[in-house]
XYZ file of C-alpha atoms in Angstrom:
769
model
C 133.458 50.905 141.976
C 134.787 47.719 143.543
C 138.562 47.473 143.970
C 138.587 44.105 145.692
C 140.489 42.352 142.898
C 143.946 43.175 141.608
C 142.803 44.133 138.125
C 140.255 46.573 139.579
C 142.922 48.023 141.858
C 145.334 48.449 138.974
C 142.662 50.183 136.904
C 141.774 52.395 139.864
C 145.400 53.393 140.436
C 145.918 54.085 136.746
C 142.980 56.552 136.821
C 144.550 58.355 139.765
C 147.954 58.531 138.070
C 146.434 59.871 134.863
C 144.491 62.546 136.758
C 147.569 63.562 138.720
C 149.643 63.855 135.545
C 146.883 65.903 133.914
C 146.917 68.313 136.871
C 150.677 68.671 136.511
C 150.299 69.284 132.776
C 147.590 71.906 133.420
C 149.829 73.601 135.976
C 152.497 73.921 133.320
C 150.182 75.108 130.531
C 147.486 77.160 132.296
C 149.402 78.641 135.211
C 152.877 78.710 133.596
C 154.400 76.970 136.599
C 157.633 74.909 136.577
C 156.697 71.264 137.131
C 159.763 69.107 136.433
C 160.651 68.669 140.093
C 157.002 67.931 140.883
C 156.847 65.256 138.171
C 159.869 63.540 139.664
C 158.377 63.548 143.157
C 155.079 62.138 141.907
C 156.793 59.327 140.017
C 158.762 58.437 143.112
C 155.640 58.512 145.290
C 153.605 55.985 143.289
C 149.824 55.939 142.829
C 148.918 55.678 146.522
C 150.780 58.850 147.471
C 150.716 60.767 144.171
C 147.893 63.138 145.147
C 149.242 63.774 148.613
C 152.782 64.381 147.375
C 151.547 66.769 144.707
C 149.336 68.649 147.144
C 152.072 69.238 149.702
C 154.553 70.224 147.024
C 152.084 72.758 145.632
C 151.184 74.155 149.070
C 154.833 74.617 149.999
C 155.419 76.431 146.707
C 152.799 79.144 147.279
C 154.368 82.573 147.634
C 154.174 86.047 146.132
C 156.211 84.924 143.166
C 153.985 81.942 142.367
C 150.549 82.403 143.991
C 148.753 80.116 141.538
C 150.188 76.992 143.150
C 147.132 77.235 145.452
C 144.853 76.188 142.559
C 147.137 73.267 141.763
C 147.010 72.150 145.409
C 143.224 72.434 145.279
C 143.106 70.189 142.199
C 145.118 67.492 143.974
C 142.828 67.754 146.994
C 139.787 67.476 144.714
C 141.267 64.302 143.282
C 141.392 62.849 146.777
C 137.775 63.806 147.417
C 136.658 62.302 144.088
C 138.468 59.061 144.926
C 137.052 58.779 148.438
C 133.493 59.646 147.359
C 133.529 57.164 144.474
C 134.766 54.383 146.772
C 132.254 55.125 149.530
C 129.364 55.507 147.079
C 130.441 52.657 144.754
C 130.579 54.378 141.370
C 133.308 54.673 138.758
C 135.914 57.197 139.733
C 136.143 58.447 136.154
C 132.674 60.009 136.577
C 133.924 62.306 139.375
C 130.292 62.821 140.445
C 127.966 59.863 140.988
C 124.181 59.631 141.233
C 122.673 62.556 143.134
C 119.492 60.572 143.744
C 121.409 57.660 145.286
C 123.425 60.076 147.419
C 120.209 61.606 148.786
C 118.735 58.164 149.372
C 121.826 56.961 151.245
C 122.242 60.006 153.503
C 118.500 60.133 154.171
C 118.668 56.524 155.359
C 121.565 57.510 157.608
C 119.461 60.388 158.996
C 122.038 62.893 157.775
C 119.744 64.430 155.158
C 116.189 65.413 155.960
C 113.475 63.183 154.526
C 111.923 66.347 153.066
C 114.266 66.246 150.068
C 112.933 62.929 148.801
C 109.406 63.891 149.770
C 109.622 67.133 147.805
C 111.501 66.080 144.665
C 110.831 63.095 142.416
C 113.614 60.852 141.136
C 113.085 62.317 137.672
C 113.464 65.868 138.991
C 116.602 64.978 140.944
C 118.113 63.342 137.869
C 117.411 66.490 135.863
C 119.132 68.578 138.527
C 122.106 66.212 138.509
C 122.564 66.962 134.811
C 122.912 70.657 135.734
C 125.868 69.918 138.041
C 129.113 71.104 136.463
C 132.291 69.465 137.872
C 134.390 72.065 136.029
C 133.212 74.617 138.595
C 135.332 72.774 141.176
C 138.379 74.303 139.502
C 137.360 77.758 140.801
C 138.430 76.862 144.352
C 141.717 77.890 145.891
C 143.171 75.322 148.270
C 142.089 77.067 151.457
C 138.577 77.574 150.081
C 138.193 73.932 149.156
C 139.734 72.775 152.426
C 137.299 74.861 154.489
C 134.316 73.696 152.454
C 135.283 70.034 152.761
C 136.410 70.191 156.369
C 133.417 72.052 157.777
C 130.462 71.846 155.453
C 130.305 68.843 153.125
C 127.899 66.168 154.363
C 129.470 62.891 155.455
C 128.015 59.688 156.821
C 127.939 59.111 160.594
C 131.518 57.794 160.492
C 132.770 60.993 158.808
C 133.401 59.257 155.491
C 133.374 61.479 152.407
C 130.062 61.293 150.537
C 128.952 64.708 149.367
C 131.136 66.669 146.921
C 131.338 70.463 146.503
C 128.891 70.901 143.620
C 126.451 68.553 145.337
C 126.528 70.735 148.452
C 125.620 73.725 146.297
C 122.823 71.792 144.604
C 121.444 70.525 147.924
C 121.385 74.121 149.225
C 119.555 75.243 146.080
C 117.068 72.380 146.340
C 116.429 73.099 150.014
C 115.888 76.827 149.613
C 113.561 76.413 146.613
C 111.689 73.433 148.044
C 108.387 75.255 148.575
C 108.366 77.288 145.364
C 105.664 76.817 142.725
C 106.357 73.482 141.018
C 105.865 75.023 137.579
C 109.051 77.075 137.905
C 110.765 75.361 140.829
C 113.445 73.463 138.911
C 114.445 76.591 137.033
C 114.769 78.452 140.331
C 116.894 75.604 141.733
C 119.149 75.794 138.683
C 119.365 79.579 138.995
C 120.358 79.254 142.667
C 122.934 76.628 141.724
C 124.270 78.986 139.021
C 124.810 81.698 141.642
C 126.480 79.354 144.131
C 128.592 77.236 141.790
C 130.123 80.253 140.054
C 131.024 81.570 143.519
C 129.111 84.769 142.728
C 127.703 84.548 146.253
C 127.850 82.564 149.471
C 125.195 81.723 152.022
C 125.663 82.093 155.765
C 127.480 79.415 157.725
C 124.323 77.755 159.167
C 122.670 77.702 155.721
C 125.827 76.367 154.097
C 126.215 73.680 156.733
C 122.630 72.686 157.547
C 120.696 72.961 154.263
C 119.126 69.621 153.449
C 120.216 68.168 156.788
C 118.075 66.414 159.359
C 119.298 68.772 162.089
C 120.242 72.394 162.684
C 118.623 75.654 161.603
C 119.499 78.086 158.810
C 119.755 81.516 160.464
C 122.956 83.100 161.705
C 122.191 85.254 164.702
C 119.501 86.197 167.183
C 119.024 89.283 169.377
C 116.991 89.437 172.590
C 116.068 92.195 175.032
C 116.179 91.219 178.701
C 113.333 92.365 180.929
C 114.129 93.692 184.411
C 112.770 90.704 186.285
C 114.011 87.378 187.567
C 111.676 85.634 185.123
C 112.948 87.746 182.220
C 116.597 87.072 183.032
C 116.260 83.315 183.443
C 113.932 82.824 180.494
C 116.381 84.754 178.328
C 119.126 82.380 179.436
C 116.913 79.395 178.564
C 116.080 80.835 175.149
C 119.690 81.526 174.229
C 120.721 78.036 175.349
C 118.198 76.488 172.942
C 119.332 78.720 170.091
C 123.012 78.237 170.802
C 122.783 74.454 170.687
C 121.504 74.692 167.114
C 124.362 76.924 166.022
C 123.063 80.460 166.510
C 125.139 83.430 167.620
C 123.411 85.622 170.215
C 123.201 89.361 170.920
C 121.596 90.440 174.213
C 120.570 93.897 175.418
C 120.992 94.260 179.207
C 120.214 97.963 179.552
C 116.834 97.457 181.212
C 118.160 95.386 184.141
C 118.547 97.262 187.443
C 122.014 98.212 188.633
C 124.138 97.290 191.638
C 122.646 98.544 194.918
C 119.169 99.282 193.570
C 116.052 98.235 195.459
C 114.312 94.875 195.103
C 110.687 94.869 196.347
C 111.424 98.257 197.973
C 114.317 96.845 200.007
C 117.112 99.296 199.259
C 120.594 98.215 198.234
C 119.715 94.600 197.504
C 120.294 94.349 193.743
C 123.507 92.657 192.687
C 123.462 94.493 189.349
C 124.046 93.077 185.908
C 127.382 91.301 186.443
C 126.173 88.051 188.061
C 123.582 87.583 185.313
C 126.117 88.210 182.560
C 128.459 85.697 184.195
C 125.584 83.221 184.151
C 125.155 83.832 180.416
C 128.908 83.381 179.997
C 128.586 79.938 181.590
C 125.702 79.053 179.279
C 127.805 80.045 176.269
C 130.597 77.730 177.415
C 128.336 74.856 178.493
C 125.898 74.719 175.560
C 128.172 74.264 172.576
C 127.171 74.717 168.962
C 126.514 71.333 167.400
C 129.477 69.896 169.266
C 131.879 72.039 167.220
C 132.515 75.185 169.298
C 131.389 77.042 172.394
C 128.346 79.248 172.083
C 128.968 82.827 171.006
C 127.185 85.629 172.877
C 127.538 89.429 172.811
C 126.055 91.509 175.635
C 125.284 95.211 175.103
C 124.901 97.859 177.814
C 124.236 101.611 177.767
C 126.969 104.143 178.458
C 124.390 105.945 180.644
C 123.760 102.821 182.767
C 124.966 102.879 186.351
C 126.955 99.626 186.031
C 128.925 100.870 183.013
C 132.372 100.881 184.634
C 131.965 97.352 185.986
C 130.660 96.255 182.593
C 133.736 97.661 180.825
C 136.021 95.589 183.071
C 134.257 92.285 182.290
C 136.920 91.037 179.887
C 140.045 92.880 180.979
C 142.938 91.056 182.633
C 143.123 93.205 185.772
C 140.866 93.036 188.837
C 138.874 90.370 190.633
C 138.244 87.354 188.412
C 134.890 86.824 190.162
C 133.686 89.895 188.282
C 134.823 88.680 184.858
C 133.085 87.066 181.909
C 135.930 86.132 179.589
C 133.924 84.134 177.051
C 131.252 86.633 176.070
C 131.722 89.710 173.875
C 130.674 93.200 174.933
C 129.149 96.204 173.215
C 128.357 99.715 174.430
C 125.374 101.683 173.182
C 126.254 105.352 172.841
C 123.974 108.378 172.323
C 125.094 111.482 170.422
C 124.994 113.438 173.682
C 127.835 111.375 175.159
C 130.042 112.016 172.122
C 129.212 115.720 172.311
C 130.094 115.730 176.008
C 133.532 114.313 175.166
C 134.186 117.472 173.164
C 133.590 119.840 176.104
C 137.023 121.222 177.057
C 138.558 123.964 179.215
C 140.823 126.759 177.960
C 143.773 124.328 177.933
C 141.953 121.795 175.769
C 141.397 119.337 178.641
C 138.155 117.383 178.490
C 135.870 118.469 181.324
C 132.443 117.219 180.269
C 130.542 115.493 183.080
C 128.527 112.358 182.406
C 125.867 111.038 184.766
C 124.875 107.380 184.853
C 121.630 106.008 186.256
C 119.967 102.765 187.250
C 117.194 102.054 184.708
C 114.876 100.829 187.475
C 115.366 104.022 189.502
C 114.814 106.211 186.441
C 111.399 104.602 185.948
C 110.623 104.900 189.656
C 111.565 108.560 190.101
C 110.864 110.110 186.692
C 107.376 108.717 186.087
C 107.557 108.697 182.294
C 104.832 106.554 180.725
C 103.930 105.315 177.267
C 100.443 105.536 175.756
C 99.453 102.330 177.587
C 100.655 103.540 180.962
C 103.823 101.438 180.987
C 106.880 103.037 182.641
C 109.675 104.292 180.374
C 113.394 104.756 180.990
C 116.174 106.721 179.322
C 116.872 103.736 177.096
C 113.417 104.140 175.533
C 114.273 107.452 173.844
C 116.602 108.523 171.044
C 117.418 111.831 169.336
C 116.055 112.581 165.875
C 117.756 115.077 163.546
C 115.721 118.211 164.317
C 116.565 120.460 167.257
C 112.994 120.130 168.506
C 113.263 116.327 168.383
C 116.094 115.715 170.824
C 114.011 113.248 172.820
C 116.850 111.451 174.611
C 118.730 114.673 175.372
C 115.599 116.237 176.857
C 114.897 113.201 179.065
C 118.543 112.879 180.121
C 118.600 116.530 181.232
C 115.338 116.047 183.119
C 116.920 113.105 184.919
C 120.059 115.103 185.748
C 117.913 117.940 187.113
C 115.920 115.655 189.447
C 117.586 115.905 192.897
C 115.868 112.738 194.128
C 117.185 110.488 191.364
C 120.380 108.647 192.450
C 123.278 108.720 189.984
C 127.024 108.393 189.660
C 128.976 111.144 187.957
C 132.166 110.712 185.941
C 134.206 112.719 183.558
C 132.942 111.493 180.169
C 136.563 111.106 179.082
C 137.242 108.699 181.970
C 134.513 106.390 180.683
C 135.834 106.684 177.137
C 139.360 105.943 178.348
C 138.103 102.750 180.006
C 136.398 101.766 176.736
C 139.596 102.289 174.746
C 141.790 100.431 177.244
C 139.516 97.394 176.952
C 139.497 97.677 173.155
C 143.281 97.742 172.900
C 143.565 94.820 175.293
C 140.659 92.623 174.124
C 139.263 94.180 170.948
C 135.896 94.983 172.557
C 133.518 96.628 173.431
C 131.838 97.171 170.091
C 130.410 100.655 169.554
C 126.685 101.025 168.845
C 125.621 104.589 167.965
C 122.036 104.272 169.085
C 120.639 107.591 167.813
C 121.856 107.078 164.256
C 120.639 103.479 164.236
C 117.139 104.487 165.304
C 117.012 107.556 163.058
C 117.690 105.367 160.028
C 115.219 102.634 161.038
C 112.696 102.119 158.225
C 110.269 100.486 160.684
C 110.238 103.089 163.437
C 106.449 103.336 163.007
C 106.088 100.395 165.387
C 107.215 102.489 168.382
C 107.016 106.037 166.975
C 109.485 108.880 166.427
C 111.805 109.485 169.323
C 110.956 106.119 170.903
C 113.701 103.515 170.737
C 112.876 100.454 168.640
C 116.444 99.139 168.254
C 118.432 98.763 171.471
C 121.517 96.883 170.317
C 123.056 94.847 167.524
C 124.077 91.226 167.146
C 127.340 89.404 167.682
C 128.937 90.935 164.592
C 127.333 94.428 164.739
C 125.647 94.303 161.317
C 122.037 93.593 162.330
C 119.787 96.448 163.476
C 116.114 95.499 163.729
C 113.181 96.274 166.015
C 113.319 94.497 169.350
C 111.420 94.355 172.638
C 111.434 92.108 175.721
C 109.263 89.030 176.126
C 107.154 89.168 179.304
C 105.404 86.629 181.509
C 101.796 87.798 181.846
C 100.062 84.826 183.430
C 100.604 81.495 185.151
C 97.821 78.963 185.619
C 96.982 75.288 186.069
C 94.730 73.582 183.505
C 92.074 70.918 184.082
C 94.703 68.177 183.753
C 96.744 69.678 186.555
C 99.479 70.914 184.228
C 101.110 74.249 185.053
C 101.362 76.838 182.260
C 103.365 80.018 181.829
C 101.885 82.514 179.365
C 104.462 84.791 177.752
C 103.692 87.945 175.781
C 106.181 87.669 172.925
C 108.515 90.545 172.220
C 110.376 91.232 168.981
C 113.180 88.666 169.158
C 115.429 89.463 166.201
C 116.520 86.856 163.662
C 119.156 87.509 161.004
C 119.231 85.575 157.741
C 122.427 86.304 155.834
C 123.973 85.896 152.403
C 126.738 87.788 150.622
C 127.775 88.862 147.138
C 131.293 87.991 145.993
C 132.062 91.464 144.633
C 135.057 90.733 142.354
C 133.357 87.827 140.614
C 129.852 89.300 140.369
C 130.889 92.823 139.362
C 133.388 91.597 136.767
C 130.786 89.226 135.293
C 128.225 92.072 135.264
C 125.556 89.898 136.892
C 124.466 91.983 139.902
C 120.842 92.388 138.798
C 120.373 88.700 137.971
C 122.303 87.548 141.041
C 120.520 89.748 143.581
C 117.102 88.706 142.282
C 117.740 85.035 143.070
C 119.723 85.812 146.217
C 116.872 87.793 147.794
C 114.464 84.957 146.944
C 116.812 82.451 148.588
C 117.015 84.574 151.729
C 113.270 85.114 151.842
C 112.711 81.375 151.615
C 115.005 80.765 154.590
C 112.401 82.589 156.701
C 109.659 80.084 155.884
C 111.866 76.991 155.916
C 113.498 77.645 159.262
C 112.331 75.895 162.407
C 113.484 78.088 165.271
C 113.085 76.529 168.744
C 112.165 79.872 170.374
C 108.585 80.792 169.466
C 108.925 84.565 169.739
C 111.940 84.481 167.398
C 109.898 82.470 164.900
C 107.083 85.033 165.210
C 109.426 87.994 164.701
C 110.981 86.286 161.695
C 107.560 86.159 160.050
C 106.492 89.627 161.221
C 109.348 91.555 159.578
C 110.636 88.918 157.131
C 114.056 90.479 157.692
C 117.035 89.485 155.562
C 120.633 90.669 155.448
C 122.187 90.764 152.001
C 125.848 91.729 152.255
C 129.125 91.655 150.360
C 132.714 90.484 150.586
C 135.858 90.983 148.537
C 135.979 94.793 148.702
C 139.775 95.050 148.834
C 140.056 92.382 146.138
C 137.741 94.435 143.905
C 139.700 97.643 144.473
C 142.970 95.880 143.620
C 141.795 94.371 140.336
C 140.212 97.709 139.381
C 143.473 99.517 140.131
C 142.141 101.683 142.982
C 144.230 102.561 146.047
C 142.574 102.006 149.428
C 143.563 105.459 150.661
C 141.966 107.465 147.865
C 138.941 109.549 146.946
C 138.390 107.088 144.119
C 137.825 104.260 146.628
C 135.365 106.410 148.585
C 133.454 107.246 145.412
C 133.497 103.615 144.259
C 131.920 102.533 147.557
C 129.172 105.116 147.118
C 128.214 104.193 143.557
C 128.570 100.403 143.920
C 126.505 100.087 147.093
C 123.828 102.371 145.707
C 123.568 99.957 142.770
C 123.418 96.941 145.085
C 120.783 98.637 147.253
C 118.624 99.491 144.231
C 118.600 95.903 142.961
C 117.966 94.521 146.467
C 114.973 96.780 147.109
C 113.644 96.050 143.614
C 113.998 92.284 144.111
C 112.038 92.468 147.375
C 109.338 94.528 145.675
C 109.044 91.936 142.896
C 108.684 89.203 145.525
C 105.944 91.244 147.239
C 104.051 91.340 143.920
C 104.218 87.561 143.829
C 103.876 86.597 147.494
C 102.706 89.656 149.422
C 104.333 92.300 151.628
C 105.685 91.741 155.130
C 102.881 91.985 157.729
C 103.766 95.394 159.234
C 104.601 97.126 155.939
C 101.781 99.699 156.282
C 103.077 102.878 157.891
C 106.734 101.987 157.418
C 109.155 104.360 155.722
C 109.182 101.939 152.803
C 105.450 102.493 152.377
C 105.412 106.265 152.945
C 108.457 106.873 150.759
C 110.325 108.562 153.621
C 113.140 106.041 153.232
C 113.795 107.239 149.668
C 113.573 110.913 150.666
C 115.976 110.451 153.562
C 118.512 108.688 151.339
C 118.228 111.289 148.577
C 117.066 108.637 146.092
C 115.427 110.934 143.556
C 116.641 109.563 140.211
C 113.915 108.510 137.738
C 114.491 104.812 138.427
C 114.246 105.365 142.180
C 111.056 107.401 141.808
C 109.543 104.620 139.724
C 110.653 101.991 142.244
C 109.127 103.988 145.108
C 105.792 104.096 143.284
C 105.928 100.352 142.653
C 106.580 99.736 146.357
C 103.659 101.960 147.284
C 101.448 99.861 144.997
C 102.769 96.338 145.600
C 104.534 96.558 148.959
C 107.908 95.154 150.003
C 108.485 91.527 150.902
C 111.158 92.165 153.550
C 111.123 94.817 156.273
C 114.927 94.820 156.532
C 117.104 94.088 153.532
C 120.842 94.703 153.712
C 123.565 94.018 156.267
C 127.288 93.492 155.677
C 128.616 90.621 157.790
C 132.312 89.852 158.491
C 132.541 87.092 155.877
C 135.758 85.476 156.949
C 135.397 81.718 156.401
C 133.043 81.832 153.446
C 134.962 84.667 151.778
C 137.858 82.236 151.632
C 135.578 79.639 150.061
C 134.746 82.325 147.493
C 138.490 82.933 146.943
C 138.381 86.582 147.962
C 139.068 89.007 150.802
C 137.033 89.225 154.010
C 133.956 91.470 154.023
C 134.864 95.118 153.619
C 138.214 94.683 155.379
C 141.618 95.494 153.959
C 143.829 92.458 153.438
C 146.045 91.437 156.361
C 149.114 91.390 154.141
C 150.143 90.453 150.600
C 151.492 87.140 151.896
C 150.710 85.657 155.287
C 149.892 82.462 157.170
C 146.187 81.729 157.532
C 145.766 79.873 160.789
C 142.768 78.416 162.603
C 142.379 75.598 165.113
C 143.135 72.756 162.707
C 145.233 74.251 159.912
C 147.923 76.709 158.986
C 148.560 77.577 155.321
C 150.590 80.158 153.521
C 148.264 82.283 151.404
C 148.630 85.290 149.157
C 146.324 88.089 148.093
C 143.678 86.780 145.651
C 144.608 86.988 141.962
C 147.931 88.524 142.949
C 150.133 89.627 140.053
C 152.766 92.268 139.319
C 150.060 94.800 138.369
C 147.717 94.647 141.359
C 150.499 94.051 143.922
C 150.770 97.832 144.242
C 147.160 98.043 145.482
C 147.551 95.239 148.019
C 150.966 95.927 149.442
C 150.084 98.194 152.375
C 149.180 96.026 155.397
C 145.874 96.756 157.123
C 147.430 98.160 160.311
C 149.446 100.644 158.281
C 146.412 102.165 156.569
C 144.963 105.481 157.681
C 141.703 104.366 159.306
C 139.957 107.579 158.356
C 139.956 106.456 154.725
C 138.284 103.221 155.823
C 135.718 105.205 157.801
C 134.976 107.481 154.856
C 134.453 104.491 152.568
C 132.190 102.914 155.134
C 130.180 106.099 155.605
C 129.373 106.122 151.889
C 128.523 102.437 152.040
C 126.384 102.882 155.170
C 124.187 105.429 153.413
C 122.838 102.639 151.206
C 122.673 99.830 153.795
C 119.411 99.920 155.755
C 120.902 97.899 158.622
C 124.578 98.064 159.613
C 128.068 96.879 158.716
C 130.693 94.785 160.491
C 133.444 97.388 160.433
C 136.777 96.635 162.112
C 139.213 99.340 163.202
C 142.894 98.421 162.718
C 145.530 100.193 164.824
C 149.096 99.720 165.942
C 149.623 98.580 169.529
C 151.468 101.818 170.350
C 148.675 104.111 169.132
C 148.188 107.191 171.320
C 144.897 107.519 173.196
C 144.171 110.803 171.430
C 144.556 109.136 168.032
C 142.194 106.275 168.860
C 139.711 108.739 170.317
C 139.914 110.733 167.102
C 139.119 107.575 165.090
C 136.004 106.957 167.196
C 134.905 110.582 166.912
C 135.360 110.455 163.153
C 133.281 107.275 162.924
C 130.482 108.925 164.885
C 130.603 112.180 162.922
C 130.550 110.270 159.634
C 127.307 108.634 160.840
C 128.490 105.065 161.112
C 125.915 103.015 162.990
C 128.322 100.552 164.588
C 131.963 99.604 164.785
C 133.125 96.029 165.373
C 136.516 95.034 166.849
C 139.393 97.372 167.484
C 142.233 95.147 166.310
C 145.685 96.160 167.454
C 148.970 94.569 166.425
C 149.556 93.311 169.995
C 146.362 91.290 170.379
C 146.309 87.546 170.113
C 143.925 86.146 167.492
C 140.406 87.163 168.523
C 137.902 84.328 168.719
C 135.095 85.250 166.354
C 131.599 83.994 165.735
C 131.417 81.675 162.729
C 127.686 82.183 162.317
C 127.852 85.539 160.562
C 130.779 84.730 158.328
C 128.415 84.506 155.432
């Protein structure tokens, strides 16, 4: 719409005024809010400032007594977006949404959108999809949700001018993810995906939300690599993570195979500098190679509690000691076997912990112990884990063999001294994460790749919810071709990729749409695998090999509150059990249905999905589970890994709900990030559900949270981003008891330990699906 002449400007301003007055009227009628003062301020502001004045008035009015002002503020903000988009795209503002086809044309010309959209969809098809766009769905957003969506994810032109609107972002995502589907049913699948997104029944991961349809960036959230004990392995890992980080991927790295400080190099004793210099190098890569110009790279490094450099590793992020031995910008995680936790429980007659713990260099273990795999390759302690049976304690047996070998160098500590160092770092910096390696590998549905007792999963990702098979990539040959070009031949390892999406529990459960929603959600995730262009070849290969996805959830506390269930209750524990069993059933079924249509993942044969061991281990023996198991045996499963619960911070706010499985911070608080600070309240807060929100997260008994999560974990084939919330003055014995409880309840991982004294922890945006 042109506003160059005075009459056009007057008409334009009149539209704005009418919309603003309608919002005020709706606030009075729908939300029962007092609006007389607001009306007066708007009249005084005039057309140019009416939206802005209304928005700030509404934002400043949000509190426990009137939480619905957030939706009024969102409506004013929407009005601004509609105005700016209509001006930039030259259509009548009264339409709210202009031509989708012209939008795609324009942003394709600007090289913002990928040319694949126009190549894949005809103008007629795009026009049909435009008719499915429902502007009324914009009214579902709270202010903070709309602000985050507009600020971080809506496509603009190169000058950052507003072009794309919220429902168009959802439609572009749907079009992108269904691009390669059969044309006979493709438009219906696009509309079904749009239905799921526009109703806020689900969200996609940050990279998918941001990069779908774009000419740049990839769609997956996180990647996990295993570093080989060689100079080539270390530097090539650094190169790989730099390439992934620049496209917006969060990184998890396992460093437990790299030789420790003082070990031999080429038989020269005492020459190894250990893992710290290499981790510091990765820290510098994370800082130097930023993610799409928006933030520093995000990397988590994991190390074994039985590794010889463990104490130095635990001091990487603490404030004390020599800063030359620090890596302040990476995150840390410790992989812990059952035997270590059992050793913590060894006490004398006075109850003092006396258990000894020996730590070894992985290179020296291979050198002195002589363990080999079936191909003659040397094995270390990290290559074994304990199964359930007493005769299957593979790690424990190998650890005791190592301890008994008088030639094998080691350091010996009181196990409690190591645990104390872990807890000190957690209270100061929130990390290290805890990775219970035996439980992770016991529950691995694809352990057939390495075999029982042989470690397939060495660590998790940046947010501790991904647990998939991994192995190092090796250089096997270097040669010069006939042109004189030098080549390095790498034997690819399993380089993990996580593709995430999450169910908005309050909205989906209340609407009773879980079965319909999960069916389309799993298809969307599966399509990400084929659409993605990952710059690291072995990651691309692994993505296709396992076709792993991570369907998760957010809004758990929100759901409990609207269902009238106290967090600290048996009812909440039982609700977690039954709800996640239902989600798991529909997820497995959806993947089976996709396998019927498109085929099973390449290494399905021999997996616990194929043998039925997965169902037996979970106790899934109901008639519907028995039938599903038989269908999987016949048709296969499309995805080797299925479920993972990510933190869901940013996109949970877009969905107008609570983060992941976390309890709410408080009933009313200030939400603050780098470029905003808003007052927010618990979602859908009223005088009835206030009772179920009112206890702040640090006041809750963490053992109730652990018990809920244990029930949830039973049904999740991967892991869960599970934060522990404690007061800053917690006693060491109490925190230790929390960790022991988590281990005994068979949690696979725990994420941050968040104490009331910590500053805001910088988190990875990539997994906030």
